[in-house]
mmCIF file of C-alpha atoms in Angstrom:
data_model
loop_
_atom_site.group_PDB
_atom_site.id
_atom_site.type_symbol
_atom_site.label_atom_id
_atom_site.label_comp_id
_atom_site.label_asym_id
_atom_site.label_seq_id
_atom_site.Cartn_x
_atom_site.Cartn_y
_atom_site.Cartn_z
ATOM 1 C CA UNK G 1 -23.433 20.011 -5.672
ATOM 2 C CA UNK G 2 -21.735 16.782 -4.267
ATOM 3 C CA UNK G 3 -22.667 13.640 -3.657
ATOM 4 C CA UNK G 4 -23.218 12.606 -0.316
ATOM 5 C CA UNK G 5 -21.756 9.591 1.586
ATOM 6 C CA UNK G 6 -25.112 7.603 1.615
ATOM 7 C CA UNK G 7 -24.890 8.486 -2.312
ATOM 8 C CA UNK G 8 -21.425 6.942 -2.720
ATOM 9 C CA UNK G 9 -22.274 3.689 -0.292
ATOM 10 C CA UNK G 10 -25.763 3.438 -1.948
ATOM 11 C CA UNK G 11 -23.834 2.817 -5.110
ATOM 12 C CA UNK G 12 -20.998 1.063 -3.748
ATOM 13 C CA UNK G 13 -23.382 -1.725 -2.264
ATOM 14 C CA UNK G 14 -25.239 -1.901 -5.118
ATOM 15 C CA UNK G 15 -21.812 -3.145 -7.443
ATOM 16 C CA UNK G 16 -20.963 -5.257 -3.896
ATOM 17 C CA UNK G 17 -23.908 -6.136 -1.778
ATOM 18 C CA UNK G 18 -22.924 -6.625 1.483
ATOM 19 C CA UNK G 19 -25.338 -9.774 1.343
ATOM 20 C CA UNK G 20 -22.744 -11.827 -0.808
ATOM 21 C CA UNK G 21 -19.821 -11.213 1.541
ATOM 22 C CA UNK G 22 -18.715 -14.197 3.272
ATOM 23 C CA UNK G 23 -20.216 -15.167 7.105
ATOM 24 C CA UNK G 24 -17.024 -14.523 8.740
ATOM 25 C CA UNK G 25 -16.469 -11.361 6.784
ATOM 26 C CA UNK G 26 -16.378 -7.514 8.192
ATOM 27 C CA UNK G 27 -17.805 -5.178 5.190
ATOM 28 C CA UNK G 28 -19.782 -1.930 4.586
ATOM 29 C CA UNK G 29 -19.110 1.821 6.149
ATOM 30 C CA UNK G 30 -16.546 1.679 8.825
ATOM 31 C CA UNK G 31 -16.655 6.207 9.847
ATOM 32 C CA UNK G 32 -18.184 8.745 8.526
ATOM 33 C CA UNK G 33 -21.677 10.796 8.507
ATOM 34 C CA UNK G 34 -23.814 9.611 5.691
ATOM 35 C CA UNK G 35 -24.462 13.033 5.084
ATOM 36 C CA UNK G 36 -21.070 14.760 4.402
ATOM 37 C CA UNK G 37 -20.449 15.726 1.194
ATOM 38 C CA UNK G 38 -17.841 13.497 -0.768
ATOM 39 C CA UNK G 39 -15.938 15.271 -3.620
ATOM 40 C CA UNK G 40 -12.755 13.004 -3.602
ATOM 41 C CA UNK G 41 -12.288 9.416 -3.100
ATOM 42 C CA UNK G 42 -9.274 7.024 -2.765
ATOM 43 C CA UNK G 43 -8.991 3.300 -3.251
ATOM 44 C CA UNK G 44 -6.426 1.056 -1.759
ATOM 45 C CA UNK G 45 -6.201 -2.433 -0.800
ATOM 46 C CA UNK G 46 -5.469 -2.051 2.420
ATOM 47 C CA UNK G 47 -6.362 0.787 5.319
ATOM 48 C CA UNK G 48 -2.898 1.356 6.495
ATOM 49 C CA UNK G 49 -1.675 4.289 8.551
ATOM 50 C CA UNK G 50 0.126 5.399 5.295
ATOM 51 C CA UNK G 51 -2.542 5.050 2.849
ATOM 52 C CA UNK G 52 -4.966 7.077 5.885
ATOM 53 C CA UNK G 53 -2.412 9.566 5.762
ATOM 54 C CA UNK G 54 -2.361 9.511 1.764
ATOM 55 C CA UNK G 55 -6.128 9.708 1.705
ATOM 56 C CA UNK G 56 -5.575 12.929 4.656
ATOM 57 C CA UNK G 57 -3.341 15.082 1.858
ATOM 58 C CA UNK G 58 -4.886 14.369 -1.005
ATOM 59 C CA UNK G 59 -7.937 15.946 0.810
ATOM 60 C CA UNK G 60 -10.105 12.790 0.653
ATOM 61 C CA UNK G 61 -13.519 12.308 2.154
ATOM 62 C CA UNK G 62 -13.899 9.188 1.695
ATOM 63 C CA UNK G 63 -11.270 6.056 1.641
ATOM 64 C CA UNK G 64 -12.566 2.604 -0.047
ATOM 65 C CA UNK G 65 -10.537 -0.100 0.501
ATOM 66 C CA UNK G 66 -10.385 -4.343 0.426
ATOM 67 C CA UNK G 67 -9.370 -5.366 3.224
ATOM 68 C CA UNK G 68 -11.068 -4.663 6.492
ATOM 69 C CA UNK G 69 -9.306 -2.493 9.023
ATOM 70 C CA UNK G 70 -11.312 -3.897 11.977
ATOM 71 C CA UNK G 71 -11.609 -7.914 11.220
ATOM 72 C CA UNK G 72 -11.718 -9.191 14.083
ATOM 73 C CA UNK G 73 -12.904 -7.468 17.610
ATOM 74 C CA UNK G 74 -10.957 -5.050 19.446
ATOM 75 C CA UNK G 75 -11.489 -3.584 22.857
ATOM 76 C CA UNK G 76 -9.723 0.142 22.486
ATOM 77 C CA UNK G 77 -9.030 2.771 19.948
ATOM 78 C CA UNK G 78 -6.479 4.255 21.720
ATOM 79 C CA UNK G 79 -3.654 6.141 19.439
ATOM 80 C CA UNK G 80 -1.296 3.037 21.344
ATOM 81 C CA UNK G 81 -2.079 0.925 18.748
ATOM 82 C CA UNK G 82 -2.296 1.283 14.943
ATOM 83 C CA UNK G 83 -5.621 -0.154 14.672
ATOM 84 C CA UNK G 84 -6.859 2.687 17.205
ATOM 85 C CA UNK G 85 -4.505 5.297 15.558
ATOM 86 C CA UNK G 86 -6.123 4.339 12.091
ATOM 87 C CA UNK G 87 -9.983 4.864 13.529
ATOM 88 C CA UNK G 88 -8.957 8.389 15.620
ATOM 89 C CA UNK G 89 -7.106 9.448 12.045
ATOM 90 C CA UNK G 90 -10.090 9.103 10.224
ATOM 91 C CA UNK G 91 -12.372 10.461 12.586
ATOM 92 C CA UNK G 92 -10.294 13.345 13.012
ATOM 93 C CA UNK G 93 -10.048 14.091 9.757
ATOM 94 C CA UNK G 94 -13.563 13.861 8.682
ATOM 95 C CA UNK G 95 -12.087 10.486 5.805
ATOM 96 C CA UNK G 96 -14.976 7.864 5.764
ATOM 97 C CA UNK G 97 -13.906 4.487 5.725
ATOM 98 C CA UNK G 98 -15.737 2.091 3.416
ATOM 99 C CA UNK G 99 -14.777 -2.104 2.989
ATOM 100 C CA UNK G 100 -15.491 -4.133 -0.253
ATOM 101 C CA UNK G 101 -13.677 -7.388 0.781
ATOM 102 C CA UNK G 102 -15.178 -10.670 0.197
ATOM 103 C CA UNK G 103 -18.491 -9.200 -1.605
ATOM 104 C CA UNK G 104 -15.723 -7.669 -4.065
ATOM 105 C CA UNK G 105 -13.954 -11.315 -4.690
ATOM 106 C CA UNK G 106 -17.392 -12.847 -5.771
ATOM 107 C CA UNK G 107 -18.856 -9.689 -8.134
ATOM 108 C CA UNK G 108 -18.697 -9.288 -11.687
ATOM 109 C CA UNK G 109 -16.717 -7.215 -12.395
ATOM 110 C CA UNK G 110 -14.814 -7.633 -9.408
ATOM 111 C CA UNK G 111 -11.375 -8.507 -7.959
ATOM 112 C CA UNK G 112 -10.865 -12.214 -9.585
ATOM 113 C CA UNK G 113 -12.376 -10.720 -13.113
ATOM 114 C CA UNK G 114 -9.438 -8.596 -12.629
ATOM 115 C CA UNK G 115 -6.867 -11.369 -12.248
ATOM 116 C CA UNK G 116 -8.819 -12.919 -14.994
ATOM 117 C CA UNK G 117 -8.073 -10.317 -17.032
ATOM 118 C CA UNK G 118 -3.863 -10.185 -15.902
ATOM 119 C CA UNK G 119 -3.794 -13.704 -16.927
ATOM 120 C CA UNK G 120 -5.693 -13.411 -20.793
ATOM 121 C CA UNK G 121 -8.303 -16.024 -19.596
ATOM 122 C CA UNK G 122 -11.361 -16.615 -22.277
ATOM 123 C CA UNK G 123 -14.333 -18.909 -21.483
ATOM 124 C CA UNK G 124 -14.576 -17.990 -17.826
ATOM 125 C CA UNK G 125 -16.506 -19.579 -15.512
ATOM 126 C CA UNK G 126 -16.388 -20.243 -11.143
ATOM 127 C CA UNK G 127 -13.984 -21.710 -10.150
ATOM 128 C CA UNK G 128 -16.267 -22.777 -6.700
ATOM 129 C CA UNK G 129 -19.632 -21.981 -5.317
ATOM 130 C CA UNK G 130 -19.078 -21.181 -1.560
ATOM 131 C CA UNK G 131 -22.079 -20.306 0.768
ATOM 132 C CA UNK G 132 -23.911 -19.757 -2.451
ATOM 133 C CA UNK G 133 -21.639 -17.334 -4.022
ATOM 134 C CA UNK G 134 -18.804 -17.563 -6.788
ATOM 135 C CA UNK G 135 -15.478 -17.909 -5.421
ATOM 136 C CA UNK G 136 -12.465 -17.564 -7.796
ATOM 137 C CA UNK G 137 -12.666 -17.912 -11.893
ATOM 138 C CA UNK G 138 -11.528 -20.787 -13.831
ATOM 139 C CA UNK G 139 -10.786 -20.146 -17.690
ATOM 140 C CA UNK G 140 -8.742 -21.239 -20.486
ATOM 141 C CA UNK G 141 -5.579 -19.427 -22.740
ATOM 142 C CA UNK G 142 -5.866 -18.608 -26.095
ATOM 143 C CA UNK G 143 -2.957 -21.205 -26.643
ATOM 144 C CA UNK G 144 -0.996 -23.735 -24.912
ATOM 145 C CA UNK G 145 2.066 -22.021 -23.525
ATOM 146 C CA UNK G 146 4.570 -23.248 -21.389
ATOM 147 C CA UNK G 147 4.547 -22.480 -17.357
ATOM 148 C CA UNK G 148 7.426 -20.351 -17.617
ATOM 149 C CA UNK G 149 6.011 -18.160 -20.729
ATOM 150 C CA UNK G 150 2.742 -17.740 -18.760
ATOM 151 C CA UNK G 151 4.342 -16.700 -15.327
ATOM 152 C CA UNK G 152 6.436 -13.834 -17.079
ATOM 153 C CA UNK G 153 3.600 -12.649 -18.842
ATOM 154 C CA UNK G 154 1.495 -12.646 -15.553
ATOM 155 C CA UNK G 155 4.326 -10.736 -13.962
ATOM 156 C CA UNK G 156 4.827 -8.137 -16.314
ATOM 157 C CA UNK G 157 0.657 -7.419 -16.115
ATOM 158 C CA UNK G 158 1.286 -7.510 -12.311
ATOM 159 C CA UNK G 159 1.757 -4.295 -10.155
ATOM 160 C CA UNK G 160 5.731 -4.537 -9.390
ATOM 161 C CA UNK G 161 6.005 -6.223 -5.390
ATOM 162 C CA UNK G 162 9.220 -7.044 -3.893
ATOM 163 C CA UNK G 163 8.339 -10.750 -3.522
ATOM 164 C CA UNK G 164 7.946 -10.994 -7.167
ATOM 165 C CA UNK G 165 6.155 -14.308 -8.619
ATOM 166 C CA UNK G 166 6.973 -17.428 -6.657
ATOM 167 C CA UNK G 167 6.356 -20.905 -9.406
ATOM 168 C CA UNK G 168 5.620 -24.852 -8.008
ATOM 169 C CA UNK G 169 6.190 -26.927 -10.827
ATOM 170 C CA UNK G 170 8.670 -26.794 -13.892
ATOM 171 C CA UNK G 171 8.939 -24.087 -16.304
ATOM 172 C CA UNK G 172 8.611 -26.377 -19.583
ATOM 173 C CA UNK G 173 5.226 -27.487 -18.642
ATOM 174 C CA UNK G 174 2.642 -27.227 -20.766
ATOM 175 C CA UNK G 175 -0.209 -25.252 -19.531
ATOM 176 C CA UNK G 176 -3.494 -23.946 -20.756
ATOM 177 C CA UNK G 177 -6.733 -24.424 -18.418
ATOM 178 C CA UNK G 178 -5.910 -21.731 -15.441
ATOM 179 C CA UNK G 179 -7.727 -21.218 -12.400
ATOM 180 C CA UNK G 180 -7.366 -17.695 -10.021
ATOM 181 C CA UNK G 181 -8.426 -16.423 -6.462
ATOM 182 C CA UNK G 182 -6.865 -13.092 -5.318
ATOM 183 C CA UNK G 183 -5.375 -13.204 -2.190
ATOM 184 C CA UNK G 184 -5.095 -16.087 -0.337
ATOM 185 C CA UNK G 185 -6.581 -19.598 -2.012
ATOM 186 C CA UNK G 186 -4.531 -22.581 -0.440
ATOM 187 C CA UNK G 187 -7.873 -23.733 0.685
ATOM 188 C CA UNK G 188 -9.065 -24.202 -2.646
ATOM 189 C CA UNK G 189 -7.139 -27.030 -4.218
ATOM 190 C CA UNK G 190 -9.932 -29.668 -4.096
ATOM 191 C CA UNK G 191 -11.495 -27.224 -6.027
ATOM 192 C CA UNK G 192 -8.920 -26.539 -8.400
ATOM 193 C CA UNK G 193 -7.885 -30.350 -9.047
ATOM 194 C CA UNK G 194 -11.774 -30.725 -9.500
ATOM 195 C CA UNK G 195 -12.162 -27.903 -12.267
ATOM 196 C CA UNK G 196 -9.454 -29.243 -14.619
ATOM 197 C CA UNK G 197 -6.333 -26.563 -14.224
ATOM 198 C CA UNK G 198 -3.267 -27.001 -15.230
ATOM 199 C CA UNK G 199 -2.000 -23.530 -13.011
ATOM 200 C CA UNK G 200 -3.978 -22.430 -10.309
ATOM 201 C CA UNK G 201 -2.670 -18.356 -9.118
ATOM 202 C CA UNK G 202 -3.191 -17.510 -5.954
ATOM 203 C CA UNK G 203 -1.098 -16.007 -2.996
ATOM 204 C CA UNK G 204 -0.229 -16.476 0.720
ATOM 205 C CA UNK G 205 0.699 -20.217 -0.477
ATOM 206 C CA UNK G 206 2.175 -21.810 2.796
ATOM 207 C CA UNK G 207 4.844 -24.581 2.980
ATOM 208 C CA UNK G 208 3.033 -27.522 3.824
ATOM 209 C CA UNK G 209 -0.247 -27.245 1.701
ATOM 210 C CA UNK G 210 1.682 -26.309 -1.187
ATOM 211 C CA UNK G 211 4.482 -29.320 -0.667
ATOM 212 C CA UNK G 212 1.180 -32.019 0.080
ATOM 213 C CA UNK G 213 -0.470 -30.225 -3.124
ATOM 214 C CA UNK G 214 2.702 -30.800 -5.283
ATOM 215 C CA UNK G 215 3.302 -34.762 -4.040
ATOM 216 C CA UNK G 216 -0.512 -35.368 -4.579
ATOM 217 C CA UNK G 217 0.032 -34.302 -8.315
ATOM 218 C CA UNK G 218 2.798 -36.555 -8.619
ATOM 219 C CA UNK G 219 5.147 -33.794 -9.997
ATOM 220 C CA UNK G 220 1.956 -33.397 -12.789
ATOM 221 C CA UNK G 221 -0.826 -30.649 -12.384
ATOM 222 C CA UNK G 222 -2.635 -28.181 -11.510
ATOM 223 C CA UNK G 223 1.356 -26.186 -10.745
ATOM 224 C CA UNK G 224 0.673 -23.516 -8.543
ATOM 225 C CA UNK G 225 1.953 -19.610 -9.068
ATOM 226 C CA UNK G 226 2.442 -17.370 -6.008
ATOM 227 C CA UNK G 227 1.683 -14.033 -6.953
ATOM 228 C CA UNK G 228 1.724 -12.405 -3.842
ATOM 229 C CA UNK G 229 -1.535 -10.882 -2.426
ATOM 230 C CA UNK G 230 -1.455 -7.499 -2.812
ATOM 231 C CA UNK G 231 -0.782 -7.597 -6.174
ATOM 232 C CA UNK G 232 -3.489 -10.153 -7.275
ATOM 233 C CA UNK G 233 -6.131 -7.714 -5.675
ATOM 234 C CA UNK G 234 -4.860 -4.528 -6.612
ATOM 235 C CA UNK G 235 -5.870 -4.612 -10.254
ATOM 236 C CA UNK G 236 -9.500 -4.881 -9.135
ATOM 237 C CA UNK G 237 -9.243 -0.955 -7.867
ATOM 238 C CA UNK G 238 -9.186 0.790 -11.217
ATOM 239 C CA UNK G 239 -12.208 -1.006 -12.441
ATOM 240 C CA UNK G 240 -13.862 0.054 -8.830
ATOM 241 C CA UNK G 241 -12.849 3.752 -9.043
ATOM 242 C CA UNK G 242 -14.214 3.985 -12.158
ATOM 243 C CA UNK G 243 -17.719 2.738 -11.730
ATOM 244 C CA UNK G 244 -18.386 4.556 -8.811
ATOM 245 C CA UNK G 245 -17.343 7.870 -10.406
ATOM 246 C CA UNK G 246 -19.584 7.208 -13.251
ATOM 247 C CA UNK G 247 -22.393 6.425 -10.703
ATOM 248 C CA UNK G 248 -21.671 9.378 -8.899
ATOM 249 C CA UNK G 249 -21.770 11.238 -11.927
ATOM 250 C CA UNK G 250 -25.477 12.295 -12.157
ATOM 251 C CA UNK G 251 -26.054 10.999 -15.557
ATOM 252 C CA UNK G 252 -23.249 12.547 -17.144
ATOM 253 C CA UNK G 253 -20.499 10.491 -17.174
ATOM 254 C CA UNK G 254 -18.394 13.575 -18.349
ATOM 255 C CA UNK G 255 -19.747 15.698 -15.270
ATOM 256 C CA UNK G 256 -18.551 13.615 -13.101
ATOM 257 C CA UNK G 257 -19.176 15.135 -9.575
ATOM 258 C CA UNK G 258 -16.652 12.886 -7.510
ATOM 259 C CA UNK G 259 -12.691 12.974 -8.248
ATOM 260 C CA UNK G 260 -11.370 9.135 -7.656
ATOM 261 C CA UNK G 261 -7.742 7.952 -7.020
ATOM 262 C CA UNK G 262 -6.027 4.926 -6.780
ATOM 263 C CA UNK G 263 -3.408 4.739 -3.684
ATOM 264 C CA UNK G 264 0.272 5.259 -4.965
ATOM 265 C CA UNK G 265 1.486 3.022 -2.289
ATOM 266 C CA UNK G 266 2.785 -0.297 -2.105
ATOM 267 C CA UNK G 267 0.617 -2.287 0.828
ATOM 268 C CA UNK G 268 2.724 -5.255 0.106
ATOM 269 C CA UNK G 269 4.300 -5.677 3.787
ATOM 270 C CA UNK G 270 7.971 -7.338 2.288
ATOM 271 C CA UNK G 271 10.532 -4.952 1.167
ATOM 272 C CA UNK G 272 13.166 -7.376 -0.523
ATOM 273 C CA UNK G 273 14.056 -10.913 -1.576
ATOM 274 C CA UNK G 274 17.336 -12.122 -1.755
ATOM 275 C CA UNK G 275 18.070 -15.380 -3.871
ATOM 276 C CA UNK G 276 15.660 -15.685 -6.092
ATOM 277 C CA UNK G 277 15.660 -18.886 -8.275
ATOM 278 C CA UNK G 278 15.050 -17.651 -12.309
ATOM 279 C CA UNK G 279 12.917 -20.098 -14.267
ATOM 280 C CA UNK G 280 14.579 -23.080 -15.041
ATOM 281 C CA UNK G 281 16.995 -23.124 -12.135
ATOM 282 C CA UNK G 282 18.355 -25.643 -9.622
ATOM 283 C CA UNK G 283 14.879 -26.775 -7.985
#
């Protein structure tokens, strides 16, 4: 016999407690009937109209994702706009929807353990406390290594994305003490410069807090990596998938009564870069 939804979300919240999420967050069950049966689940970072169709052929009943398809309010769920196409797909097709944003970013295991992991950190600790939860990780390499060295590493444990790894800072540096926050951190520099790093790896870095975070440092640390926001969350979905099938899993973790997936898609919204500067180019 299968699961049920309330089964899977019971198990979900208890690995992500919707408590811990952030105030302006939007987390929890999105569709669905806490009483269908769920025998196959996909995760994916984001609840696009392709990964909704994905999760629609692979025969899923249930879709957990990071980011929140409905953020901010909206007035219509027409099919004349994709946020109303994405609710009448999954209602139509009997796919619950369930979020694990922020209350993923601040477990343990969760999505910046993940990053932790991508970047060989040891001796891990917050990296900020944040409306009384733990935002990013802050850790140290086994070794000095240079900033070059440690951003080709990072990309090669990275998920391949078009935009690649963007670097602030120059490649000989010597770095060691590294800070992370999937997805978008520019708002955590204070935090950074106040923890020690040498790197901090983030994503979503804009122009002007990155060029007033650079002339603050005096050409000196914390350097800051770009590694692009879909791939700095991503790795957290493995780890997800695979404690909620062994929850699931009736306490038999061979048994396991739930088959989980991980999206095959690229949610990464940019396609190509042209021009990119290699390490140790013209700056």
């Amino acid at each position: 016999m299968h699961p049920t939804l309330a089964d899977a979300v019971h198990a979900l919240e208890g690995f992500y407690p919707p408590s811990t999420a952030q105030s302006w967050d939007q987390v929890g069950l999105v569709s669905g009937d806490l009483e269908q049966p769920v025998s196959r689940v996909l995760f994916a970072v984001d609840p696009t109209l392709a990964v909704i169709d994905e999760a629609r052929e692979l025969g899923a009943d249930l879709l957990v994702t990071h980011h929140p398809l409905l953020l901010r309010g909206i007035h219509s769920v027409a099919t004349s706009t994709a946020k109303g196409a994405s609710v009448t797909a999954l209602v139509v097709h009997d796919i619950a929807l369930y979020v694990a944003h922020t209350n993923a970013d601040v477990a343990e295991p969760g999505v910046n353990d993940a990053l932790v992991d991508a970047c060989g950190l040891t001796d891990v600790e917050p990296l900020a406390v944040v409306e009384g939860q733990p935002l990013g990780r802050v850790g140290s390499l086994p070794a000095p290594n240079t900033l070059a060295e440690f951003t080709t590493a990072l990309y090669a444990a990275l998920p391949p994305s078009a935009g690649g790894v963007r670097v602030a800072g120059p490649p000989g540096a010597r770095v060691q003490r590294v800070a992370v926050m999937g997805g978008a951190g520019d708002d955590m520099f204070d935090h950074v410069r106040a923890a020690g790093a040498d790197v901090f790896v983030t994503a979503d870095l804009r122009h002007h807090p990155v060029l007033e975070a650079r002339e603050e440092a005096r050409g000196g640390t914390p350097y800051l990596v770009d590694a692009g926001h879909w791939a700095t969350e991503s790795l957290w979905l493995t780890e997800a998938a695979r404690r909620l099938e062994a929850a699931l899993a009736d306490g038999d973790p061979s048994a396991s009564r739930v088959e989980t997936h991980i999206s095959t898609l690229r949610t990464d919204p940019w396609t190509f870069v042209v021009g990119a500067e290699p390490p140790g180019g013209t700056s």
